């Protein structure tokens, strides 16, 4: 069956460091992968989309890599700030719609 | 610009009571519309999606139903709520013909007592 795995343990880092979150998947051949941010009690917010033919994509302090051989995407936040604290979800398109991972909580301490 | 509205923001309902949650989108035409549920500590579960008026696809069998009476209106309903229906309900939209990025509403926190 198709599965998306994100680290269920929260990632704690210090302000200014680079946060790296992982998304692994099985039994998908996705044309693209997406990352979302979700704050407590709010809906997810779209951040980045990376296509299968793109190895890396950047947006301001965010960087996403996509390795279709390893079936893995890495999401990096450089120069992290306490305001980056949130849960980050990856999403892949299944047969007809997006399927979301359960997300990884990032906590950035001052 | 596009905006998505959901209401109510919070709801407490007794077991066996009916439910109606509404979602509307502004600033776009013929969007794909989605209903998700997020239970505490769990991921987003897709409940229903719609690619047009009156077209509803259900992802999981359940106590809920959805309707799309107008192009930019999506309604989630139940005739009799169960305790297991408690959760955070999210409506989302994406552009026509694409399943690319989705844009979510603020959500409704439903507690069934």
Coordinates of C-alpha atoms in Angstrom, one line a residue:
Chain A
X1 CA 0.0 0.0 0.0
X2 CA 1.1 3.6 -0.5
X3 CA 2.7 5.1 2.5
X4 CA 4.2 8.5 3.4
X5 CA 6.4 8.7 6.5
X6 CA 7.5 11.7 8.4
X7 CA 9.4 11.7 11.7
X8 CA 6.7 11.7 14.4
X9 CA 9.1 13.0 17.0
X10 CA 9.4 16.8 17.3
X11 CA 12.6 18.4 16.0
X12 CA 14.1 20.8 18.5
X13 CA 16.8 23.2 17.3
X14 CA 18.3 26.5 18.3
X15 CA 17.6 29.8 16.6
X16 CA 19.9 30.4 13.7
X17 CA 20.6 26.8 12.9
X18 CA 19.3 24.9 9.9
X19 CA 16.3 22.6 10.4
X20 CA 16.1 19.5 8.2
X21 CA 12.9 17.5 7.9
X22 CA 12.5 14.2 6.1
X23 CA 9.6 12.8 4.0
X24 CA 9.9 9.2 2.8
X25 CA 7.4 7.4 0.7
X26 CA 6.7 4.0 -0.7
X27 CA 4.6 2.7 -3.6
X28 CA 4.2 6.1 -5.2
X29 CA 5.6 7.4 -8.5
X30 CA 4.8 11.0 -7.9
X31 CA 5.1 13.6 -10.5
X32 CA 5.6 16.2 -7.8
X33 CA 5.8 16.6 -4.0
X34 CA 4.5 19.4 -1.9
X35 CA 5.3 20.8 1.6
X36 CA 2.9 22.6 3.8
X37 CA 3.1 24.4 7.2
X38 CA 0.4 24.0 9.8
X39 CA 0.1 26.1 13.0
X40 CA -1.9 24.8 16.0
X41 CA -5.7 25.2 15.3
X42 CA -5.2 26.4 11.8
X43 CA -5.4 25.0 8.3
X44 CA -2.2 24.0 6.5
X45 CA -0.5 26.6 4.3
X46 CA 1.1 25.6 1.0
X47 CA 4.9 26.4 1.0
X48 CA 6.6 24.7 -2.0
X49 CA 6.1 22.3 -4.8
X50 CA 8.9 20.3 -6.4
X51 CA 8.5 18.3 -9.6
X52 CA 10.1 14.9 -10.2
X53 CA 12.6 16.4 -12.7
X54 CA 13.7 19.0 -10.2
X55 CA 16.4 18.0 -7.8
X56 CA 16.2 21.1 -5.7
X57 CA 13.9 24.1 -5.2
X58 CA 14.4 27.2 -3.1
X59 CA 12.2 29.9 -1.7
X60 CA 13.8 32.5 0.6
X61 CA 15.1 30.5 3.6
X62 CA 13.4 27.3 2.4
X63 CA 15.0 24.6 0.4
X64 CA 13.5 21.3 -0.8
X65 CA 15.2 18.4 -2.4
X66 CA 13.5 15.5 -4.1
X67 CA 15.3 12.2 -4.8
X68 CA 13.0 9.8 -6.7
X69 CA 15.5 7.0 -6.5
X70 CA 15.7 7.1 -2.7
X71 CA 12.0 8.0 -2.6
X72 CA 12.7 10.9 -0.2
X73 CA 12.3 14.6 0.1
X74 CA 14.3 16.8 2.5
X75 CA 12.9 20.2 3.6
X76 CA 15.5 22.7 5.0
X77 CA 14.9 25.9 6.8
X78 CA 18.1 27.9 7.1
X79 CA 18.7 30.6 9.7
X80 CA 15.7 29.2 11.6
X81 CA 13.6 31.6 13.8
X82 CA 11.2 30.9 16.7
X83 CA 8.4 32.0 14.2
X84 CA 9.3 28.9 12.1
X85 CA 8.0 26.7 14.9
X86 CA 5.1 24.7 13.4
X87 CA 4.2 21.3 12.0
X88 CA 5.4 20.6 8.5
X89 CA 3.5 18.2 6.2
X90 CA 4.6 16.7 3.0
X91 CA 2.0 15.6 0.4
X92 CA 2.0 13.4 -2.7
X93 CA -0.5 12.9 -5.3
X94 CA -2.2 9.5 -5.1
X95 CA -4.5 8.1 -7.7
X96 CA -6.6 11.3 -7.9
X97 CA -5.9 13.5 -4.9
X98 CA -3.2 14.5 -2.6
X99 CA -2.3 12.3 0.4
X100 CA -0.6 14.0 3.3
X101 CA 1.9 12.7 5.7
X102 CA 1.2 13.1 9.4
X103 CA 3.8 15.9 9.7
X104 CA 6.8 16.7 11.9
X105 CA 6.7 19.3 14.5
X106 CA 9.6 21.8 14.5
X107 CA 10.4 23.8 17.7
X108 CA 12.9 26.6 17.3
X109 CA 14.1 27.9 20.6
X110 CA 15.6 31.4 21.1
Chain B
X1 CA -7.3 37.2 -4.7
X2 CA -8.9 34.0 -3.6
X3 CA -10.3 33.5 -0.1
X4 CA -11.9 30.5 1.5
X5 CA -14.4 30.7 4.4
X6 CA -15.6 28.0 6.8
X7 CA -18.2 28.2 9.5
X8 CA -18.7 27.8 12.3
X9 CA -15.3 27.9 13.8
X10 CA -16.2 25.7 16.8
X11 CA -19.2 23.5 17.4
X12 CA -20.2 21.3 20.3
X13 CA -23.0 18.8 19.4
X14 CA -24.6 15.9 21.3
X15 CA -24.5 12.4 19.9
X16 CA -27.3 11.7 17.5
X17 CA -27.7 15.4 16.5
X18 CA -27.4 16.5 12.8
X19 CA -24.5 18.4 11.4
X20 CA -24.0 21.0 8.7
X21 CA -20.7 22.6 8.0
X22 CA -20.3 25.1 5.2
X23 CA -17.4 26.2 3.1
X24 CA -17.4 28.9 0.4
X25 CA -14.6 30.1 -1.9
X26 CA -14.3 33.6 -3.4
X27 CA -12.2 34.8 -6.3
X28 CA -12.1 31.7 -8.5
X29 CA -14.4 29.7 -10.7
X30 CA -15.0 26.0 -10.9
X31 CA -12.5 25.1 -8.2
X32 CA -11.8 21.5 -7.0
X33 CA -13.2 21.4 -3.4
X34 CA -12.2 19.1 -0.6
X35 CA -13.3 18.1 3.0
X36 CA -10.7 16.8 5.4
X37 CA -10.8 15.6 9.0
X38 CA -7.9 15.8 11.3
X39 CA -8.2 13.9 14.6
X40 CA -6.1 14.8 17.5
X41 CA -2.5 13.6 16.9
X42 CA -3.3 12.2 13.5
X43 CA -2.9 13.2 9.9
X44 CA -5.2 14.8 7.4
X45 CA -7.8 12.3 6.2
X46 CA -9.6 13.2 3.0
X47 CA -13.3 12.7 3.3
X48 CA -14.8 14.0 0.1
X49 CA -13.8 15.9 -3.0
X50 CA -15.6 17.5 -5.8
X51 CA -14.6 18.6 -9.3
X52 CA -17.9 20.3 -10.1
X53 CA -21.5 21.1 -9.0
X54 CA -23.2 17.9 -7.9
X55 CA -20.1 15.8 -8.4
X56 CA -19.0 14.3 -5.1
X57 CA -16.4 11.5 -4.6
X58 CA -16.2 9.9 -1.2
X59 CA -12.8 8.5 0.0
X60 CA -13.9 6.6 3.1
X61 CA -17.2 5.1 4.1
X62 CA -18.6 7.0 7.1
X63 CA -21.4 8.7 8.8
X64 CA -21.0 11.9 6.8
X65 CA -22.1 13.2 3.4
X66 CA -21.2 16.1 1.2
X67 CA -23.0 18.3 -1.3
X68 CA -22.0 21.0 -3.7
X69 CA -25.1 23.0 -4.5
X70 CA -23.2 25.9 -6.1
X71 CA -19.9 26.2 -7.9
X72 CA -18.1 27.7 -4.9
X73 CA -20.1 26.2 -2.0
X74 CA -19.3 22.9 -0.3
X75 CA -21.3 21.5 2.6
X76 CA -20.5 18.6 4.9
X77 CA -23.5 17.0 6.7
X78 CA -24.5 14.2 9.0
X79 CA -28.0 13.1 10.0
X80 CA -26.8 11.6 13.3
X81 CA -23.4 12.4 14.8
X82 CA -21.3 9.8 16.5
X83 CA -18.6 10.4 19.2
X84 CA -16.0 9.3 16.6
X85 CA -17.0 12.3 14.4
X86 CA -15.2 14.6 16.7
X87 CA -12.2 16.3 15.1
X88 CA -10.9 19.3 13.2
X89 CA -12.7 19.7 9.8
X90 CA -10.9 21.5 7.0
X91 CA -12.2 22.6 3.7
X92 CA -9.7 23.2 0.9
X93 CA -9.7 24.2 -2.8
X94 CA -7.4 23.8 -5.7
X95 CA -7.5 25.2 -9.2
X96 CA -9.5 23.6 -12.0
X97 CA -7.9 20.6 -13.7
X98 CA -5.0 20.5 -11.4
X99 CA -4.3 18.7 -8.2
X100 CA -1.5 20.9 -7.4
X101 CA -1.3 23.1 -4.4
X102 CA -4.4 23.2 -2.1
X103 CA -5.5 26.2 -0.1
X104 CA -7.2 25.5 3.2
X105 CA -9.9 27.3 5.2
X106 CA -9.5 28.1 8.9
X107 CA -11.3 24.9 10.0
X108 CA -14.1 23.9 12.3
X109 CA -13.4 22.2 15.6
X110 CA -16.2 19.8 16.2
X111 CA -16.7 18.1 19.6
X112 CA -19.4 15.5 19.9
X113 CA -20.5 14.9 23.5

